[in-house]
Amino acid sequence: MKNIKTHINKNIRGIILCTLYFVLCTSLNAQNITTKVDTTAFKIGEELKLEMLVKTKPTSAVIFPESKLMGALEVLNSYKVDTLENGEFLKLKKEYGLTHFDAGRYTIPQQKIMINGSPFVTDSLLVEVVDVVVDTTKQKMYDIKPITEVEKPSSGFPFWILYILLGLVALAGVLYLIFFRKTKKEKREENKLPPFEKAIQQLSSLDNSSLLEQSEYKKYYSQLTDVLKKYLEEEVYSNALEQTSDELITKLELLRDSGELPLSREVIQDLKKVLQTSDLVKFAKSQPDLGAAKVDRNTIESVINETKQALPEPTEEELLLNEQYRLEQEAKKKKRKIIYASIAGFAVIMLTLAGFAIKYGYDTVKDTIIGHPTKELLEEKAWIRSEYGNPAIVITTPKVLKRLKNEQLDALGSQAFAYVSLSGDLSIAASTTVIPKAALKSTEDSESEESLIDLEKANEGSLQMMEQRGAKDIIVKQEEYELPKGIEGMRAYGTMSMEHPVTKKYQTMTYQILSFSQDNALQQIILFNAEGDKYGEKIIKRVIESVELKKSEE
């Protein structure tokens, strides 16, 4: 029984495998897929064309792979599908542009194509990336070029001009607000009427109102008594507005009795009646008739008129005191305005400078405003190019080098020229020392006269002379040096402490000594600048780049 089951299982597996094989063969016949490349070997960076061709029915939905990489190769281009009719079938051609940047052998792996939702894979392909061969016998080799500084290109409109204009506009606006624009308070003071005219005007406004016609007696009497109290407060005595009716009458009687305000008893009595009526209207809700209200109004005007006439005219001394007080107040106001304007102007200037400092750097702004000796030298418009000595050293400097004369130089047969800045932070010197040929021919087997001038020792001799003149803490480095035109020499450079010619204090200086020998002559260029002085460093760099040596003139 067990053998029968085993035999049946084997038969079933065989049937299934045969069925799958039949379906697969049918599918491959119906969906014919081929892949090829235009070449199996291509150079680094070149484009390799990979073609996928699918033969299928017109009703089939075909999806080609879309990826950035196919194995190690990068997909540069994925071209559009090209459709070709072939009887009852369609041929769909898809091309890819592949590349790689390392030489070697690479495999384009199998790619998955979806047809009617079912996956089909292409064949894998082997390709070779070939290196580009350079014939060094035909291709001349060059040294690596040094780093060259270039000027920053102009960014168009110089925005610093805009910043200055904005700062000036802001300053003008502040000055206008402080000096020329009048405040609301000042305008009110200018438009303010004298107390008497203002009181009469307020009474006229009260006449033109409709308070009496609308039986608004409380408002009417409140405004009427306020006109009188305001006038008295401004012209006679303070705090009249805060007093009650009885207090107001008592105050006026005291002023009359003291002779300060000679009002008649009848005027004060009439005013007392008006104030009593006003209190009844405001607090007891009394309703006077229209005629009585108008009489009270006229009474208030009479009191104001008599008060004005009773007030003594200010004496000349009082007028002078008032004028002096007015002038003092104006002077105080003007002083305050000047202080505010100064503070505002200073703030605008500081903000403008802060903006420049952020954009261009603090040191640049400081040196531009205060000034810097080497910065001014660097910005000299007309640098001078001249020849010094024989054989000549041709050099471009911000100032002309002046000839140095002394017995020591004459004894050595040297021609020396130098420039030292007034601040003592920069110096440039050029010298030519002609050595007699007899001294050069001290060695019979020497190949050339120039080989007998030891440039390294010449640099050391120059440093020893500097040490004798007070230089100390000298740090020295030496290296071979070549001018742009191929003249070889020796360069000594480093730092040393030297006494400042102005302050007499020691400061650290950077130095460079360039020594060359030609036509039995030692030619030297010696340059100093204060350590950390960026402007001096730029000057020295520009001077060195301009050096040119000439042969001696017989």
Coordinates of C-alpha atoms in Angstrom, one line a residue:
M1 CA 0.0 0.0 0.0
K2 CA 2.9 2.3 0.9
N3 CA 4.6 1.7 -2.4
I4 CA 1.4 2.5 -4.3
K5 CA 1.1 5.9 -2.5
T6 CA 4.8 6.7 -3.2
H7 CA 4.3 5.8 -6.9
I8 CA 1.2 8.1 -7.1
N9 CA 3.0 11.1 -5.4
K10 CA 5.9 10.7 -8.0
N11 CA 3.4 10.6 -10.8
I12 CA 1.7 13.8 -9.5
R13 CA 5.0 15.6 -9.1
G14 CA 5.9 14.6 -12.6
I15 CA 2.6 15.9 -14.0
I16 CA 2.9 19.2 -12.2
L17 CA 6.5 19.7 -13.5
C18 CA 5.4 18.8 -17.1
T19 CA 2.6 21.3 -16.8
L20 CA 4.8 24.1 -15.5
Y21 CA 7.3 23.4 -18.3
F22 CA 4.6 23.5 -20.9
V23 CA 3.2 26.9 -19.5
L24 CA 6.7 28.4 -19.4
C25 CA 7.6 27.3 -22.9
T26 CA 4.3 28.7 -24.2
S27 CA 4.9 32.0 -22.3
L28 CA 8.4 32.3 -23.7
N29 CA 7.2 31.7 -27.2
A30 CA 4.4 34.3 -26.7
Q31 CA 6.6 36.8 -24.9
N32 CA 10.0 36.7 -26.7
I33 CA 12.6 38.9 -24.9
T34 CA 16.1 39.7 -26.2
T35 CA 18.8 42.0 -24.8
K36 CA 22.0 43.3 -26.4
V37 CA 24.6 46.1 -26.1
D38 CA 26.1 48.1 -29.0
T39 CA 29.6 47.1 -27.8
T40 CA 31.1 44.9 -25.1
A41 CA 34.1 47.3 -24.5
F42 CA 33.9 51.0 -24.1
K43 CA 36.1 53.8 -22.6
I44 CA 35.7 55.4 -19.2
G45 CA 32.9 58.0 -19.3
E46 CA 31.5 56.9 -22.7
E47 CA 27.9 55.9 -23.2
L48 CA 27.0 52.3 -23.7
K49 CA 23.7 51.5 -25.3
L50 CA 21.7 48.6 -23.8
E51 CA 18.7 47.5 -25.9
M52 CA 15.8 45.4 -24.6
L53 CA 13.4 44.0 -27.3
V54 CA 10.1 42.5 -26.3
K55 CA 7.9 40.6 -28.8
T56 CA 4.3 40.4 -27.5
K57 CA 0.7 40.7 -28.4
P58 CA -0.8 44.1 -29.0
T59 CA -3.1 43.7 -26.0
S60 CA -0.3 43.0 -23.5
A61 CA 0.8 45.6 -20.9
V62 CA 4.6 45.8 -20.8
I63 CA 6.5 47.7 -18.0
F64 CA 10.2 48.1 -18.5
P65 CA 12.6 48.6 -15.6
E66 CA 13.4 52.2 -14.4
S67 CA 16.3 52.5 -12.1
K68 CA 19.4 54.7 -11.7
L69 CA 21.8 51.8 -11.6
M70 CA 22.2 48.5 -13.4
G71 CA 24.7 46.7 -11.3
A72 CA 27.8 48.8 -11.1
L73 CA 26.9 50.9 -14.2
E74 CA 25.1 54.2 -13.9
V75 CA 22.0 54.9 -16.1
L76 CA 22.6 58.1 -17.9
N77 CA 19.6 58.1 -20.2
S78 CA 16.4 56.1 -20.4
Y79 CA 15.1 56.5 -23.9
K80 CA 11.5 56.3 -25.1
V81 CA 10.0 53.0 -26.1
D82 CA 9.9 52.4 -29.8
T83 CA 7.0 50.3 -31.2
L84 CA 7.3 48.2 -34.3
E85 CA 4.4 46.2 -35.9
N86 CA 5.2 42.6 -36.9
G87 CA 2.0 40.8 -38.1
E88 CA -0.1 39.8 -35.2
F89 CA 2.7 40.7 -32.7
L90 CA 4.3 44.0 -31.6
K91 CA 8.0 44.6 -31.0
L92 CA 8.7 47.0 -28.2
K93 CA 12.3 48.4 -28.2
K94 CA 13.7 50.1 -25.1
E95 CA 17.2 51.6 -24.9
Y96 CA 19.3 52.7 -22.0
G97 CA 22.5 54.8 -21.9
L98 CA 24.9 53.4 -19.4
T99 CA 28.4 54.5 -18.3
H100 CA 31.1 53.9 -15.7
F101 CA 34.2 55.7 -14.5
D102 CA 36.5 52.9 -13.4
A103 CA 38.3 50.5 -15.7
G104 CA 37.4 46.8 -15.3
R105 CA 35.0 44.0 -16.2
Y106 CA 31.4 44.5 -15.1
T107 CA 28.2 42.4 -15.4
I108 CA 24.9 44.0 -16.3
P109 CA 22.6 41.9 -14.1
Q110 CA 19.3 40.4 -15.2
Q111 CA 16.5 43.0 -15.4
K112 CA 12.9 42.4 -14.6
I113 CA 10.2 43.2 -17.2
M114 CA 6.6 43.1 -16.2
I115 CA 4.2 41.7 -18.9
N116 CA 0.5 41.6 -18.0
G117 CA 1.5 41.7 -14.3
S118 CA 3.9 38.7 -14.6
P119 CA 7.6 39.2 -14.1
F120 CA 10.1 38.1 -16.9
V121 CA 13.9 38.5 -16.6
T122 CA 16.4 39.4 -19.3
D123 CA 19.8 37.7 -19.8
S124 CA 22.8 39.1 -17.9
L125 CA 25.6 40.7 -20.1
L126 CA 29.4 41.1 -19.5
V127 CA 31.0 44.3 -20.6
E128 CA 34.5 45.9 -20.2
V129 CA 35.3 49.5 -19.3
V130 CA 38.7 50.4 -20.9
D131 CA 41.0 52.9 -19.4
V132 CA 42.2 55.9 -21.6
V133 CA 45.8 55.3 -22.4
V134 CA 48.0 58.5 -22.4
D135 CA 51.2 58.4 -24.5
T136 CA 53.7 60.3 -22.2
T137 CA 56.2 60.4 -25.0
K138 CA 53.9 62.7 -27.0
Q139 CA 52.1 64.4 -24.1
K140 CA 54.3 67.0 -22.3
M141 CA 54.0 66.9 -18.5
Y142 CA 53.7 70.1 -16.5
D143 CA 54.2 70.9 -12.9
I144 CA 51.2 71.6 -10.7
K145 CA 50.5 75.3 -10.9
P146 CA 50.7 77.2 -7.6
I147 CA 47.6 78.8 -6.0
T148 CA 47.1 82.3 -7.5
E149 CA 45.1 84.9 -5.7
V150 CA 42.5 86.7 -7.8
E151 CA 40.6 89.9 -7.0
K152 CA 37.0 89.4 -6.0
P153 CA 34.8 90.3 -8.9
S154 CA 32.6 93.4 -8.6
S155 CA 29.2 92.5 -7.3
G156 CA 27.5 95.3 -9.2
F157 CA 26.1 98.3 -7.5
P158 CA 28.3 99.4 -4.5
F159 CA 25.8 98.9 -1.7
W160 CA 28.0 100.8 0.8
I161 CA 26.8 104.0 -1.0
L162 CA 23.2 102.9 -0.4
Y163 CA 24.0 102.3 3.3
I164 CA 25.5 105.8 3.6
L165 CA 22.4 107.3 1.9
L166 CA 20.0 105.4 4.2
G167 CA 22.0 106.6 7.2
L168 CA 21.9 110.2 6.1
V169 CA 18.1 109.9 5.4
A170 CA 17.6 108.5 8.8
L171 CA 19.6 111.3 10.4
A172 CA 17.7 113.9 8.4
G173 CA 14.4 112.3 9.6
V174 CA 15.5 112.4 13.2
L175 CA 16.7 116.1 13.0
Y176 CA 13.3 117.0 11.4
L177 CA 11.4 115.3 14.1
I178 CA 13.4 117.1 16.8
F179 CA 13.9 120.6 15.3
F180 CA 11.3 121.3 12.7
R181 CA 8.3 119.2 13.4
K182 CA 6.1 120.8 16.0
T183 CA 4.5 118.6 18.6
K184 CA 0.8 118.6 19.2
K185 CA 1.4 120.4 22.5
E186 CA 3.4 123.2 20.7
K187 CA 0.7 123.6 18.1
R188 CA -1.9 123.9 20.8
E189 CA 0.2 126.5 22.6
E190 CA 0.6 128.5 19.4
N191 CA -3.1 128.3 18.6
K192 CA -4.1 129.0 22.2
L193 CA -6.2 132.2 22.7
P194 CA -5.6 134.6 25.6
P195 CA -7.9 133.7 28.6
F196 CA -10.4 136.5 28.1
E197 CA -10.9 135.9 24.3
K198 CA -11.1 132.2 25.0
A199 CA -13.8 132.7 27.6
I200 CA -15.9 135.0 25.3
Q201 CA -15.5 132.5 22.5
Q202 CA -16.7 129.7 24.8
L203 CA -19.8 131.8 25.8
S204 CA -20.5 132.4 22.1
S205 CA -20.3 128.6 21.4
L206 CA -22.7 128.0 24.3
D207 CA -25.1 130.5 22.8
N208 CA -25.0 128.6 19.5
S209 CA -25.7 125.3 21.2
S210 CA -29.3 123.9 21.5
L211 CA -29.0 122.9 25.1
L212 CA -31.7 125.4 26.3
E213 CA -34.1 124.4 23.5
Q214 CA -33.7 120.8 24.5
S215 CA -34.1 121.7 28.2
E216 CA -30.6 120.4 29.0
Y217 CA -30.2 122.9 31.8
K218 CA -27.8 120.8 33.8
K219 CA -25.3 120.6 31.0
Y220 CA -25.9 124.3 30.2
Y221 CA -25.1 125.5 33.7
S222 CA -22.2 123.2 34.1
Q223 CA -20.6 124.6 31.0
L224 CA -21.5 128.2 31.9
T225 CA -19.9 128.0 35.4
D226 CA -16.8 126.1 34.0
V227 CA -16.2 129.1 31.6
L228 CA -15.9 131.4 34.5
K229 CA -13.8 129.1 36.7
K230 CA -11.3 128.4 33.9
Y231 CA -11.0 132.1 33.3
L232 CA -10.4 132.8 37.0
E233 CA -7.9 129.9 37.2
E234 CA -5.8 131.2 34.3
E235 CA -6.0 134.9 35.2
V236 CA -6.6 135.3 38.9
Y237 CA -5.7 132.4 41.0
S238 CA -5.1 128.6 40.7
N239 CA -7.4 125.7 41.7
A240 CA -10.6 127.7 40.9
L241 CA -11.9 124.7 39.0
E242 CA -11.7 122.5 42.1
Q243 CA -13.7 124.9 44.4
T244 CA -17.3 124.8 45.3
S245 CA -19.6 127.8 44.7
D246 CA -19.3 129.0 48.3
E247 CA -15.5 128.6 48.3
L248 CA -15.4 130.6 45.0
I249 CA -17.4 133.5 46.4
T250 CA -15.4 133.5 49.6
K251 CA -12.2 133.7 47.6
L252 CA -13.4 136.6 45.5
E253 CA -14.5 138.5 48.6
L254 CA -11.1 138.0 50.2
L255 CA -9.4 139.2 47.0
R256 CA -11.7 142.3 46.9
D257 CA -11.1 143.1 50.6
S258 CA -7.3 142.8 50.1
G259 CA -7.3 145.1 47.1
E260 CA -5.9 142.4 44.8
L261 CA -9.1 142.2 42.7
P262 CA -11.3 145.3 43.2
L263 CA -14.7 143.9 42.2
S264 CA -18.0 145.6 43.2
R265 CA -20.2 144.1 45.8
E266 CA -23.1 144.0 43.3
V267 CA -21.0 141.9 40.8
I268 CA -20.1 139.4 43.5
Q269 CA -23.8 139.2 44.7
D270 CA -25.0 138.7 41.1
L271 CA -22.4 135.9 40.6
K272 CA -23.5 134.3 43.9
K273 CA -27.1 134.1 42.7
V274 CA -26.0 132.5 39.4
L275 CA -23.9 129.9 41.3
Q276 CA -26.8 129.1 43.6
T277 CA -29.1 128.6 40.7
S278 CA -26.5 126.4 39.0
D279 CA -26.2 124.3 42.1
L280 CA -30.0 123.8 42.3
V281 CA -30.1 122.8 38.6
K282 CA -27.2 120.4 38.9
F283 CA -28.0 118.8 42.2
A284 CA -31.7 119.5 42.9
K285 CA -32.9 119.1 39.3
S286 CA -34.4 122.6 39.4
Q287 CA -35.9 123.8 36.1
P288 CA -35.4 127.6 35.6
D289 CA -37.2 129.3 32.7
L290 CA -35.4 130.2 29.5
G291 CA -35.2 133.9 30.2
A292 CA -33.6 133.3 33.6
A293 CA -30.9 131.1 32.0
K294 CA -30.1 133.8 29.5
V295 CA -29.9 136.4 32.2
D296 CA -27.5 134.2 34.2
R297 CA -25.4 133.8 31.0
N298 CA -25.1 137.6 30.7
T299 CA -24.2 137.9 34.4
I300 CA -21.2 135.5 33.9
E301 CA -20.0 137.6 30.9
S302 CA -20.3 140.8 33.0
V303 CA -18.2 139.1 35.8
I304 CA -15.6 138.2 33.3
N305 CA -15.5 141.7 31.8
E306 CA -15.3 143.4 35.2
T307 CA -12.6 140.9 36.3
K308 CA -10.5 141.7 33.3
Q309 CA -10.8 145.5 33.9
A310 CA -10.1 145.0 37.6
L311 CA -6.9 143.1 36.9
P312 CA -3.9 145.4 37.2
E313 CA -1.7 145.8 34.1
P314 CA 1.6 144.1 34.4
T315 CA 4.5 146.4 35.2
E316 CA 7.5 146.7 32.9
E317 CA 9.5 144.7 35.4
E318 CA 7.0 141.9 35.3
L319 CA 6.9 142.0 31.6
L320 CA 10.7 141.7 31.5
L321 CA 10.6 138.9 34.0
N322 CA 8.0 137.1 31.9
E323 CA 10.0 137.7 28.7
Q324 CA 13.2 136.4 30.5
Y325 CA 11.3 133.4 31.8
R326 CA 10.0 132.7 28.2
L327 CA 13.5 133.0 26.8
E328 CA 14.9 130.7 29.4
Q329 CA 12.3 128.1 28.7
E330 CA 13.0 128.4 24.9
A331 CA 16.7 128.0 25.6
K332 CA 16.1 124.9 27.7
K333 CA 13.9 123.4 25.0
K334 CA 16.6 124.2 22.4
K335 CA 19.3 122.6 24.5
R336 CA 17.2 119.5 25.0
K337 CA 16.6 119.3 21.3
I338 CA 20.3 119.6 20.6
I339 CA 21.1 116.9 23.1
Y340 CA 18.5 114.6 21.6
A341 CA 19.7 115.3 18.0
S342 CA 23.3 114.6 19.1
I343 CA 22.3 111.3 20.6
A344 CA 20.2 110.4 17.6
G345 CA 22.9 111.4 15.2
F346 CA 25.6 109.5 17.1
A347 CA 23.3 106.4 17.2
V348 CA 22.7 106.6 13.4
I349 CA 26.5 107.0 12.8
M350 CA 27.3 104.1 15.1
L351 CA 24.7 101.9 13.5
T352 CA 26.1 102.8 10.1
L353 CA 29.6 102.0 11.2
A354 CA 28.4 98.7 12.7
G355 CA 26.9 97.8 9.4
F356 CA 30.1 98.5 7.6
A357 CA 32.1 96.6 10.2
I358 CA 29.8 93.5 9.8
K359 CA 30.2 93.7 6.0
Y360 CA 33.8 94.7 5.6
G361 CA 35.4 93.8 9.0
Y362 CA 36.1 96.0 12.0
D363 CA 39.8 96.5 11.2
T364 CA 39.1 97.7 7.7
V365 CA 36.5 100.2 8.9
K366 CA 38.8 101.4 11.7
D367 CA 41.8 101.8 9.4
T368 CA 39.7 103.6 6.8
I369 CA 38.3 106.2 9.3
I370 CA 41.3 106.6 11.6
G371 CA 43.9 105.9 8.9
H372 CA 46.8 103.4 8.7
P373 CA 50.2 104.2 7.3
T374 CA 50.8 101.0 5.4
K375 CA 47.2 101.0 4.2
E376 CA 47.8 104.4 2.6
L377 CA 51.0 103.1 1.0
L378 CA 49.1 100.1 -0.4
E379 CA 46.4 102.3 -1.9
E380 CA 48.9 104.7 -3.6
K381 CA 47.6 105.1 -7.1
A382 CA 51.0 105.6 -8.8
W383 CA 53.5 103.0 -7.7
I384 CA 57.0 103.6 -9.1
R385 CA 58.9 101.1 -11.2
S386 CA 62.6 101.8 -11.4
E387 CA 66.1 100.3 -11.8
Y388 CA 68.5 100.4 -8.9
G389 CA 72.3 99.6 -9.2
N390 CA 74.4 98.0 -11.9
P391 CA 73.6 95.2 -12.7
A392 CA 70.2 96.6 -12.2
I393 CA 67.5 95.4 -9.9
V394 CA 64.1 96.4 -11.4
I395 CA 61.4 96.7 -8.8
T396 CA 58.0 98.3 -8.3
T397 CA 57.5 100.1 -5.0
P398 CA 54.9 102.6 -3.5
K399 CA 57.6 105.1 -3.0
V400 CA 61.0 105.7 -4.7
L401 CA 64.0 104.1 -3.0
K402 CA 66.6 106.6 -2.1
R403 CA 70.4 106.0 -2.5
L404 CA 72.3 105.2 0.7
K405 CA 75.9 106.5 1.1
N406 CA 78.4 105.7 3.8
E407 CA 82.0 104.6 4.1
Q408 CA 81.1 100.9 4.8
L409 CA 79.1 100.6 1.6
D410 CA 81.8 102.3 -0.4
A411 CA 84.4 100.0 1.0
L412 CA 82.4 96.9 0.0
G413 CA 81.7 98.4 -3.5
S414 CA 77.9 98.3 -2.8
Q415 CA 75.2 100.4 -4.3
A416 CA 72.3 100.5 -1.9
F417 CA 68.8 102.0 -2.0
A418 CA 66.1 102.0 0.6
Y419 CA 62.7 103.3 1.7
V420 CA 61.5 103.3 5.3
S421 CA 58.0 104.4 6.2
L422 CA 57.5 107.3 8.6
S423 CA 55.8 104.9 11.0
G424 CA 58.8 102.5 10.9
D425 CA 56.5 99.6 10.2
L426 CA 57.7 98.9 6.6
S427 CA 61.1 99.1 4.9
I428 CA 62.3 98.1 1.4
A429 CA 65.9 97.9 0.4
A430 CA 67.8 96.9 -2.8
S431 CA 71.5 96.5 -3.0
T432 CA 74.1 95.4 -5.6
T433 CA 77.6 94.5 -4.6
V434 CA 80.2 93.9 -7.4
I435 CA 82.9 91.4 -6.4
P436 CA 86.2 91.8 -8.2
K437 CA 86.9 89.0 -10.7
A438 CA 90.3 88.4 -9.1
A439 CA 88.6 87.5 -5.8
L440 CA 86.2 85.2 -7.7
K441 CA 89.0 83.2 -9.4
S442 CA 90.5 82.1 -6.2
T443 CA 89.7 78.5 -7.1
E444 CA 91.2 77.4 -10.4
D445 CA 89.0 74.4 -11.0
S446 CA 85.7 76.2 -10.5
E447 CA 83.3 75.8 -13.3
S448 CA 82.0 79.4 -13.2
E449 CA 82.5 82.6 -11.4
E450 CA 79.0 82.8 -10.1
S451 CA 79.3 79.5 -8.3
L452 CA 81.9 81.0 -6.0
I453 CA 79.3 83.4 -4.5
D454 CA 77.7 81.5 -1.6
L455 CA 74.2 83.0 -1.4
E456 CA 73.4 81.3 1.9
K457 CA 76.4 82.9 3.5
A458 CA 75.5 86.2 2.0
N459 CA 72.1 86.0 3.7
E460 CA 73.8 85.1 7.0
G461 CA 76.1 88.0 6.6
S462 CA 73.1 90.4 6.2
L463 CA 71.5 88.9 9.3
Q464 CA 74.7 89.4 11.3
M465 CA 74.8 93.0 10.3
M466 CA 71.2 93.4 11.5
E467 CA 72.1 91.7 14.8
Q468 CA 75.0 94.1 15.2
R469 CA 72.6 97.0 14.8
G470 CA 70.4 95.8 17.7
A471 CA 68.1 93.1 16.2
K472 CA 67.5 90.1 18.5
D473 CA 65.4 86.9 18.8
I474 CA 66.1 86.2 15.1
I475 CA 64.4 83.2 13.7
V476 CA 65.8 82.1 10.3
K477 CA 64.7 79.8 7.6
Q478 CA 66.4 79.5 4.2
E479 CA 65.3 77.9 0.9
E480 CA 66.1 78.1 -2.7
Y481 CA 64.1 80.7 -4.6
E482 CA 63.4 81.3 -8.3
L483 CA 62.1 84.4 -10.0
P484 CA 59.3 84.1 -12.5
K485 CA 61.9 84.5 -15.4
G486 CA 63.9 81.5 -14.1
I487 CA 66.8 83.3 -12.2
E488 CA 67.6 81.2 -9.2
G489 CA 68.6 82.5 -5.8
M490 CA 68.4 82.0 -2.1
R491 CA 65.7 83.3 0.2
A492 CA 66.0 83.8 4.0
Y493 CA 62.9 84.7 6.0
G494 CA 61.5 84.7 9.5
T495 CA 61.0 87.1 12.4
M496 CA 63.2 89.3 14.6
S497 CA 62.7 91.9 17.3
M498 CA 63.8 95.4 16.3
E499 CA 63.8 98.8 18.0
H500 CA 61.0 101.0 16.7
P501 CA 62.4 104.2 15.3
V502 CA 59.6 106.3 16.8
T503 CA 58.6 104.6 20.1
K504 CA 62.1 103.2 20.8
K505 CA 60.4 100.0 21.9
Y506 CA 61.2 96.6 20.5
Q507 CA 58.6 95.1 18.1
T508 CA 58.4 91.9 16.2
M509 CA 59.1 92.3 12.5
T510 CA 58.9 89.8 9.7
Y511 CA 61.6 89.9 7.1
Q512 CA 62.6 88.5 3.8
I513 CA 66.1 88.5 2.1
L514 CA 66.3 87.6 -1.5
S515 CA 69.8 87.0 -2.8
F516 CA 70.9 86.5 -6.4
S517 CA 74.3 86.3 -8.1
Q518 CA 75.0 87.2 -11.7
D519 CA 77.8 89.0 -13.6
N520 CA 80.2 88.6 -10.6
A521 CA 77.7 90.7 -8.5
L522 CA 75.6 89.9 -5.4
Q523 CA 72.1 91.4 -5.7
Q524 CA 69.9 91.5 -2.6
I525 CA 66.4 92.7 -1.8
I526 CA 65.6 93.1 1.9
L527 CA 62.0 93.7 3.1
F528 CA 60.6 94.3 6.6
N529 CA 57.1 94.7 7.8
A530 CA 55.5 94.7 11.3
E531 CA 54.2 91.2 12.2
G532 CA 50.4 90.9 11.7
D533 CA 50.2 94.0 9.5
K534 CA 48.0 92.7 6.6
Y535 CA 48.5 95.8 4.5
G536 CA 52.3 95.5 4.9
E537 CA 52.1 91.8 3.9
K538 CA 50.2 92.8 0.7
I539 CA 52.8 95.5 -0.2
I540 CA 55.7 93.0 0.3
K541 CA 54.0 90.4 -1.8
R542 CA 53.4 92.9 -4.6
V543 CA 57.0 94.2 -4.5
I544 CA 58.4 90.6 -4.7
E545 CA 56.2 89.7 -7.6
S546 CA 57.6 92.8 -9.5
V547 CA 61.3 91.9 -9.1
E548 CA 63.3 91.6 -12.3
L549 CA 67.1 91.4 -12.7
K550 CA 69.1 92.8 -15.6
K551 CA 72.6 92.0 -16.8
S552 CA 75.4 94.6 -16.2
E553 CA 75.9 97.4 -18.6
E554 CA 79.5 97.5 -19.8

